[in-house]
Amino acid sequence: MASKLAINSTIRLARSGIEMPLLGLGVYLNQDSKPACLAGLKNGYRHIDSARMYYNEAQVGEAVRESGIPREQIFITSKIANDEHDYDVALAAVDDSLKKFGFDYIDLMLIHSAMSDKQHRLATWRALIEAKKQGKLRSIGVSNYGVKHLEEIRQAGLEIPDVNQIELQPLNQQKEIAEYCKKYDIVIEAYAPLMRTQWNHPEILETAKKYSKEPAQVLVRWSLQRGFVPLPKSSDPARVVTNAKVYDFELSPEDIARIDSLDRGKEGTITWNPVDVD
């Protein structure tokens, strides 16, 4: 599989049945995201990951329109903010995001985190199910959900998420969550796949040198070959382009295993990673 990967490679989401591009462009902390989005779209990206709390949905929508690429060829994600957990509030948030993007539908809407309580999480999830039925969302999922939060949905007898977006990089490989998601055909999107440039590890630097690649490219390739959907982010258009140049090489099983060995579990967290909230 790995050697056949290309920038237009996709994965089919189990519940919605739609295809999601394997490589996404993250726009977190980029409130001037249009240049990065336009550079990405011009150079093959077809997946952009935004969120209501990023405050750049309007810019992403403008970039999609200015790109000249048909809307249906671009996969757009957003996320319900942590203070929008409730049925009516979440439904209103979906409508507001559609307005900000200037779209008729959003390809994937996630609950940004589990940071409320069981009652509000499930009410928000029911709202996303309803918005999907109404055709406003093509697929639905969650972000920063641990096994406990995923089990709440399953035990409530509700539709299982198509996606769980979590911090996942060599230092924090989220093995328990990853095993659960694999069991229930939940695609894992990996945010912070570039480790926020914390690359000073021989396992990464020596591998990059071996393949004549940058550490960021090795990390994106590692994530793809591990079966995740990486969401590298950059506000630098040139960096956006180089981060995607990962389809002319393949990491050997030995190199994958060497990078795998960096896992420190939760001690390797480099972002907020709220997967253990009550």
mmCIF file of C-alpha atoms in Angstrom:
data_model
loop_
_atom_site.group_PDB
_atom_site.id
_atom_site.type_symbol
_atom_site.label_atom_id
_atom_site.label_comp_id
_atom_site.label_asym_id
_atom_site.label_seq_id
_atom_site.Cartn_x
_atom_site.Cartn_y
_atom_site.Cartn_z
ATOM 1 C CA MET A 1 0.000 0.000 0.000
ATOM 2 C CA ALA A 2 2.629 2.522 1.042
ATOM 3 C CA SER A 3 4.514 2.561 -2.261
ATOM 4 C CA LYS A 4 1.273 3.291 -4.107
ATOM 5 C CA LEU A 5 0.410 6.338 -2.006
ATOM 6 C CA ALA A 6 -0.035 9.586 -3.911
ATOM 7 C CA ILE A 7 -1.131 13.076 -2.949
ATOM 8 C CA ASN A 8 -4.631 12.279 -4.215
ATOM 9 C CA SER A 9 -4.894 9.031 -2.208
ATOM 10 C CA THR A 10 -8.070 8.727 -0.146
ATOM 11 C CA ILE A 11 -9.609 6.564 2.550
ATOM 12 C CA ARG A 12 -13.280 5.583 2.670
ATOM 13 C CA LEU A 13 -15.104 6.584 5.841
ATOM 14 C CA ALA A 14 -17.008 3.616 7.247
ATOM 15 C CA ARG A 15 -20.316 5.213 8.231
ATOM 16 C CA SER A 16 -20.798 7.890 5.560
ATOM 17 C CA GLY A 17 -19.102 5.944 2.772
ATOM 18 C CA ILE A 18 -17.397 9.052 1.402
ATOM 19 C CA GLU A 19 -13.745 9.361 0.423
ATOM 20 C CA MET A 20 -11.415 11.536 2.520
ATOM 21 C CA PRO A 21 -7.976 12.584 1.208
ATOM 22 C CA LEU A 22 -5.185 11.025 3.256
ATOM 23 C CA LEU A 23 -3.164 14.243 3.528
ATOM 24 C CA GLY A 24 -4.735 17.330 5.066
ATOM 25 C CA LEU A 25 -3.593 20.908 5.563
ATOM 26 C CA GLY A 26 -4.007 22.172 9.114
ATOM 27 C CA VAL A 27 -4.771 25.881 9.600
ATOM 28 C CA TYR A 28 -4.649 26.130 13.403
ATOM 29 C CA LEU A 29 -3.125 29.400 14.703
ATOM 30 C CA ASN A 30 -3.299 30.859 11.201
ATOM 31 C CA GLN A 31 -5.784 33.716 11.085
ATOM 32 C CA ASP A 32 -4.326 34.762 7.722
ATOM 33 C CA SER A 33 -4.775 31.304 6.274
ATOM 34 C CA LYS A 34 -5.707 32.153 2.688
ATOM 35 C CA PRO A 35 -2.105 32.199 1.309
ATOM 36 C CA ALA A 36 -1.331 28.783 2.832
ATOM 37 C CA CYS A 37 -4.636 27.341 1.601
ATOM 38 C CA LEU A 38 -4.137 28.671 -1.920
ATOM 39 C CA ALA A 39 -0.575 27.295 -2.035
ATOM 40 C CA GLY A 40 -1.790 23.934 -0.798
ATOM 41 C CA LEU A 41 -4.675 23.699 -3.233
ATOM 42 C CA LYS A 42 -2.437 24.765 -6.130
ATOM 43 C CA ASN A 43 0.022 22.003 -5.257
ATOM 44 C CA GLY A 44 -2.297 19.058 -4.809
ATOM 45 C CA TYR A 45 -3.835 19.277 -1.346
ATOM 46 C CA ARG A 46 -7.562 18.550 -1.422
ATOM 47 C CA HIS A 47 -8.220 18.471 2.325
ATOM 48 C CA ILE A 48 -8.246 21.468 4.681
ATOM 49 C CA ASP A 49 -8.778 21.156 8.430
ATOM 50 C CA SER A 50 -10.313 24.212 10.096
ATOM 51 C CA ALA A 51 -12.402 24.784 13.237
ATOM 52 C CA ARG A 52 -14.759 27.340 14.669
ATOM 53 C CA MET A 53 -12.226 28.279 17.327
ATOM 54 C CA TYR A 54 -9.569 28.921 14.663
ATOM 55 C CA TYR A 55 -11.578 31.929 13.417
ATOM 56 C CA ASN A 56 -10.550 31.345 9.814
ATOM 57 C CA GLU A 57 -13.478 29.509 8.240
ATOM 58 C CA ALA A 58 -14.299 32.540 6.067
ATOM 59 C CA GLN A 59 -10.733 32.692 4.759
ATOM 60 C CA VAL A 60 -10.742 28.987 3.966
ATOM 61 C CA GLY A 61 -13.983 29.444 2.037
ATOM 62 C CA GLU A 62 -12.511 32.359 0.095
ATOM 63 C CA ALA A 63 -9.427 30.315 -0.779
ATOM 64 C CA VAL A 64 -11.558 27.441 -2.055
ATOM 65 C CA ARG A 65 -13.507 29.790 -4.323
ATOM 66 C CA GLU A 66 -10.400 31.619 -5.530
ATOM 67 C CA SER A 67 -8.587 28.350 -6.254
ATOM 68 C CA GLY A 68 -10.890 27.612 -9.176
ATOM 69 C CA ILE A 69 -11.127 23.997 -8.048
ATOM 70 C CA PRO A 70 -14.707 22.703 -7.904
ATOM 71 C CA ARG A 71 -16.043 22.668 -4.341
ATOM 72 C CA GLU A 72 -16.902 18.974 -4.544
ATOM 73 C CA GLN A 73 -13.245 18.113 -5.136
ATOM 74 C CA ILE A 74 -12.100 19.655 -1.831
ATOM 75 C CA PHE A 75 -12.663 18.047 1.576
ATOM 76 C CA ILE A 76 -13.367 20.628 4.280
ATOM 77 C CA THR A 77 -13.415 19.961 8.031
ATOM 78 C CA SER A 78 -14.566 22.171 10.888
ATOM 79 C CA LYS A 79 -15.202 21.590 14.583
ATOM 80 C CA ILE A 80 -17.838 22.507 17.162
ATOM 81 C CA ALA A 81 -16.167 24.647 19.831
ATOM 82 C CA ASN A 82 -15.905 23.524 23.442
ATOM 83 C CA ASP A 83 -18.444 26.097 24.646
ATOM 84 C CA GLU A 84 -21.030 25.019 22.045
ATOM 85 C CA HIS A 85 -21.878 21.624 23.548
ATOM 86 C CA ASP A 86 -25.651 21.201 23.504
ATOM 87 C CA TYR A 87 -28.209 20.143 20.918
ATOM 88 C CA ASP A 88 -29.650 23.492 19.824
ATOM 89 C CA VAL A 89 -26.369 25.360 20.268
ATOM 90 C CA ALA A 90 -24.492 22.839 18.134
ATOM 91 C CA LEU A 91 -27.120 22.935 15.378
ATOM 92 C CA ALA A 92 -26.843 26.732 15.321
ATOM 93 C CA ALA A 93 -23.046 26.431 15.202
ATOM 94 C CA VAL A 94 -23.270 24.220 12.107
ATOM 95 C CA ASP A 95 -25.422 26.829 10.381
ATOM 96 C CA ASP A 96 -23.032 29.586 11.405
ATOM 97 C CA SER A 97 -20.054 27.667 10.019
ATOM 98 C CA LEU A 98 -21.846 27.115 6.723
ATOM 99 C CA LYS A 99 -22.466 30.852 6.532
ATOM 100 C CA LYS A 100 -18.859 31.720 7.357
ATOM 101 C CA PHE A 101 -17.454 29.258 4.815
ATOM 102 C CA GLY A 102 -20.034 30.281 2.242
ATOM 103 C CA PHE A 103 -20.782 26.599 1.568
ATOM 104 C CA ASP A 104 -23.937 24.524 1.229
ATOM 105 C CA TYR A 105 -22.354 21.645 3.148
ATOM 106 C CA ILE A 106 -19.288 20.734 5.208
ATOM 107 C CA ASP A 107 -17.548 17.447 4.464
ATOM 108 C CA LEU A 108 -16.663 16.617 8.063
ATOM 109 C CA MET A 109 -17.747 18.245 11.319
ATOM 110 C CA LEU A 110 -16.087 17.200 14.555
ATOM 111 C CA ILE A 111 -16.746 17.854 18.223
ATOM 112 C CA HIS A 112 -13.510 19.695 19.032
ATOM 113 C CA SER A 113 -12.987 18.005 22.382
ATOM 114 C CA ALA A 114 -14.772 16.140 25.171
ATOM 115 C CA MET A 115 -14.402 19.100 27.531
ATOM 116 C CA SER A 116 -17.942 19.324 28.900
ATOM 117 C CA ASP A 117 -19.777 16.334 30.383
ATOM 118 C CA LYS A 118 -21.453 13.157 29.171
ATOM 119 C CA GLN A 119 -24.916 14.722 28.834
ATOM 120 C CA HIS A 120 -23.689 17.671 26.781
ATOM 121 C CA ARG A 121 -21.332 15.557 24.676
ATOM 122 C CA LEU A 122 -24.129 13.192 23.687
ATOM 123 C CA ALA A 123 -26.549 16.060 22.996
ATOM 124 C CA THR A 124 -23.945 17.634 20.731
ATOM 125 C CA TRP A 125 -23.365 14.321 18.968
ATOM 126 C CA ARG A 126 -27.111 13.924 18.368
ATOM 127 C CA ALA A 127 -27.120 17.411 16.839
ATOM 128 C CA LEU A 128 -24.378 16.417 14.389
ATOM 129 C CA ILE A 129 -26.323 13.281 13.463
ATOM 130 C CA GLU A 130 -29.362 15.471 12.741
ATOM 131 C CA ALA A 131 -27.340 17.979 10.700
ATOM 132 C CA LYS A 132 -25.955 15.080 8.682
ATOM 133 C CA LYS A 133 -29.491 13.804 8.019
ATOM 134 C CA GLN A 134 -30.395 17.293 6.801
ATOM 135 C CA GLY A 135 -27.536 17.216 4.278
ATOM 136 C CA LYS A 136 -25.557 19.997 5.931
ATOM 137 C CA LEU A 137 -22.735 17.624 6.894
ATOM 138 C CA ARG A 138 -21.437 14.744 4.782
ATOM 139 C CA SER A 139 -19.709 12.995 7.679
ATOM 140 C CA ILE A 140 -19.261 13.486 11.407
ATOM 141 C CA GLY A 141 -16.656 12.701 14.005
ATOM 142 C CA VAL A 142 -14.876 13.785 17.155
ATOM 143 C CA SER A 143 -11.533 15.192 18.238
ATOM 144 C CA ASN A 144 -9.449 14.668 21.365
ATOM 145 C CA TYR A 145 -11.749 11.814 22.435
ATOM 146 C CA GLY A 146 -10.362 9.075 24.630
ATOM 147 C CA VAL A 147 -11.762 5.549 24.768
ATOM 148 C CA LYS A 148 -14.167 6.543 27.553
ATOM 149 C CA HIS A 149 -15.759 9.262 25.414
ATOM 150 C CA LEU A 150 -15.990 7.038 22.339
ATOM 151 C CA GLU A 151 -17.619 4.330 24.445
ATOM 152 C CA GLU A 152 -20.271 6.815 25.621
ATOM 153 C CA ILE A 153 -21.453 7.147 22.026
ATOM 154 C CA ARG A 154 -21.358 3.428 21.285
ATOM 155 C CA GLN A 155 -23.139 2.462 24.506
ATOM 156 C CA ALA A 156 -25.841 5.055 23.819
ATOM 157 C CA GLY A 157 -26.607 3.152 20.613
ATOM 158 C CA LEU A 158 -25.773 6.145 18.433
ATOM 159 C CA GLU A 159 -23.929 6.249 15.128
ATOM 160 C CA ILE A 160 -20.216 5.698 15.710
ATOM 161 C CA PRO A 161 -17.918 8.540 14.604
ATOM 162 C CA ASP A 162 -16.198 8.253 11.245
ATOM 163 C CA VAL A 163 -13.132 10.083 12.558
ATOM 164 C CA ASN A 164 -11.260 10.793 15.785
ATOM 165 C CA GLN A 165 -8.700 13.580 15.411
ATOM 166 C CA ILE A 166 -6.029 13.384 18.099
ATOM 167 C CA GLU A 167 -2.473 14.444 18.756
ATOM 168 C CA LEU A 168 -0.461 11.602 17.288
ATOM 169 C CA GLN A 169 3.249 11.817 16.606
ATOM 170 C CA PRO A 170 6.235 9.562 17.379
ATOM 171 C CA LEU A 171 6.597 10.717 20.996
ATOM 172 C CA ASN A 172 2.898 10.194 21.784
ATOM 173 C CA GLN A 173 1.362 7.412 19.695
ATOM 174 C CA GLN A 174 -1.921 7.086 21.638
ATOM 175 C CA LYS A 175 -1.840 3.290 21.388
ATOM 176 C CA GLU A 176 -4.944 2.554 23.471
ATOM 177 C CA ILE A 177 -7.056 5.026 21.480
ATOM 178 C CA ALA A 178 -5.555 3.826 18.197
ATOM 179 C CA GLU A 179 -6.438 0.201 18.968
ATOM 180 C CA TYR A 180 -10.014 1.138 19.846
ATOM 181 C CA CYS A 181 -10.428 3.182 16.672
ATOM 182 C CA LYS A 182 -9.060 0.358 14.533
ATOM 183 C CA LYS A 183 -11.536 -2.073 16.123
ATOM 184 C CA TYR A 184 -14.509 0.138 15.239
ATOM 185 C CA ASP A 185 -13.300 1.445 11.849
ATOM 186 C CA ILE A 186 -12.777 4.992 13.124
ATOM 187 C CA VAL A 187 -10.205 6.820 11.024
ATOM 188 C CA ILE A 188 -7.490 8.552 13.054
ATOM 189 C CA GLU A 189 -6.487 12.022 11.945
ATOM 190 C CA ALA A 190 -3.110 12.972 13.412
ATOM 191 C CA TYR A 191 -2.677 16.573 14.441
ATOM 192 C CA ALA A 192 0.759 17.941 15.353
ATOM 193 C CA PRO A 193 2.336 15.239 13.140
ATOM 194 C CA LEU A 194 5.426 17.458 12.724
ATOM 195 C CA MET A 195 6.029 17.446 16.492
ATOM 196 C CA ARG A 196 6.160 21.257 16.464
ATOM 197 C CA THR A 197 9.720 20.879 15.123
ATOM 198 C CA GLN A 198 10.932 18.950 18.172
ATOM 199 C CA TRP A 199 13.061 16.841 15.864
ATOM 200 C CA ASN A 200 16.280 16.543 17.820
ATOM 201 C CA HIS A 201 16.231 12.757 17.912
ATOM 202 C CA PRO A 202 18.769 10.591 16.046
ATOM 203 C CA GLU A 203 15.950 8.292 14.949
ATOM 204 C CA ILE A 204 14.407 11.189 13.007
ATOM 205 C CA LEU A 205 17.477 13.168 11.916
ATOM 206 C CA GLU A 206 19.410 10.124 10.712
ATOM 207 C CA THR A 207 16.388 8.785 8.839
ATOM 208 C CA ALA A 208 15.927 12.147 7.128
ATOM 209 C CA LYS A 209 19.574 12.137 6.089
ATOM 210 C CA LYS A 210 19.309 8.564 4.797
ATOM 211 C CA TYR A 211 16.468 9.461 2.430
ATOM 212 C CA SER A 212 17.759 12.973 1.611
ATOM 213 C CA LYS A 213 14.538 14.395 3.016
ATOM 214 C CA GLU A 214 13.617 16.977 5.622
ATOM 215 C CA PRO A 215 12.534 15.749 9.067
ATOM 216 C CA ALA A 216 9.021 17.096 8.420
ATOM 217 C CA GLN A 217 8.737 14.983 5.285
ATOM 218 C CA VAL A 218 9.882 11.865 7.138
ATOM 219 C CA LEU A 219 7.288 12.501 9.850
ATOM 220 C CA VAL A 220 4.444 12.945 7.354
ATOM 221 C CA ARG A 221 5.539 9.788 5.556
ATOM 222 C CA TRP A 222 5.737 7.869 8.855
ATOM 223 C CA SER A 223 2.174 8.924 9.691
ATOM 224 C CA LEU A 224 0.861 7.892 6.276
ATOM 225 C CA GLN A 225 2.566 4.505 6.388
ATOM 226 C CA ARG A 226 1.215 3.903 9.884
ATOM 227 C CA GLY A 227 -2.292 4.306 8.453
ATOM 228 C CA PHE A 228 -3.100 7.722 9.905
ATOM 229 C CA VAL A 229 -4.333 10.876 8.163
ATOM 230 C CA PRO A 230 -1.697 13.522 8.987
ATOM 231 C CA LEU A 231 -2.620 17.201 9.159
ATOM 232 C CA PRO A 232 0.674 19.101 8.881
ATOM 233 C CA LYS A 233 0.211 22.830 9.341
ATOM 234 C CA SER A 234 2.241 25.819 8.276
ATOM 235 C CA SER A 235 1.492 29.465 7.558
ATOM 236 C CA ASP A 236 4.448 29.537 5.142
ATOM 237 C CA PRO A 237 3.219 28.696 1.598
ATOM 238 C CA ALA A 238 6.622 27.290 0.623
ATOM 239 C CA ARG A 239 6.640 25.003 3.660
ATOM 240 C CA VAL A 240 3.087 23.883 2.890
ATOM 241 C CA VAL A 241 4.344 22.683 -0.493
ATOM 242 C CA THR A 242 7.469 20.887 0.769
ATOM 243 C CA ASN A 243 5.514 19.124 3.528
ATOM 244 C CA ALA A 244 3.550 17.325 0.813
ATOM 245 C CA LYS A 245 6.579 16.086 -1.129
ATOM 246 C CA VAL A 246 6.441 12.672 0.479
ATOM 247 C CA TYR A 247 5.363 10.428 -2.394
ATOM 248 C CA ASP A 248 8.720 9.704 -4.040
ATOM 249 C CA PHE A 249 10.104 7.593 -1.200
ATOM 250 C CA GLU A 250 9.006 4.901 1.223
ATOM 251 C CA LEU A 251 10.320 4.283 4.730
ATOM 252 C CA SER A 252 11.597 0.765 5.286
ATOM 253 C CA PRO A 253 9.998 -1.402 7.990
ATOM 254 C CA GLU A 254 13.209 -1.000 9.996
ATOM 255 C CA ASP A 255 13.026 2.797 9.810
ATOM 256 C CA ILE A 256 9.342 2.762 10.762
ATOM 257 C CA ALA A 257 10.182 0.585 13.772
ATOM 258 C CA ARG A 258 13.045 2.887 14.750
ATOM 259 C CA ILE A 259 10.769 5.923 14.787
ATOM 260 C CA ASP A 260 8.085 3.875 16.563
ATOM 261 C CA SER A 261 10.581 3.303 19.381
ATOM 262 C CA LEU A 262 10.402 6.990 20.336
ATOM 263 C CA ASP A 263 6.954 6.545 21.919
ATOM 264 C CA ARG A 264 6.756 7.875 25.479
ATOM 265 C CA GLY A 265 3.010 7.604 25.819
ATOM 266 C CA LYS A 266 1.312 10.583 27.441
ATOM 267 C CA GLU A 267 4.659 11.876 28.674
ATOM 268 C CA GLY A 268 5.443 12.611 25.022
ATOM 269 C CA THR A 269 2.545 15.037 24.657
ATOM 270 C CA ILE A 270 3.490 18.315 22.968
ATOM 271 C CA THR A 271 0.046 19.943 22.727
ATOM 272 C CA TRP A 272 -3.024 20.234 24.989
ATOM 273 C CA ASN A 273 -4.103 16.578 24.371
ATOM 274 C CA PRO A 274 -7.217 16.564 26.639
ATOM 275 C CA VAL A 275 -8.102 12.905 25.994
ATOM 276 C CA ASP A 276 -8.469 12.102 29.708
ATOM 277 C CA VAL A 277 -10.990 14.765 30.715
ATOM 278 C CA ASP A 278 -14.062 13.647 32.657
#
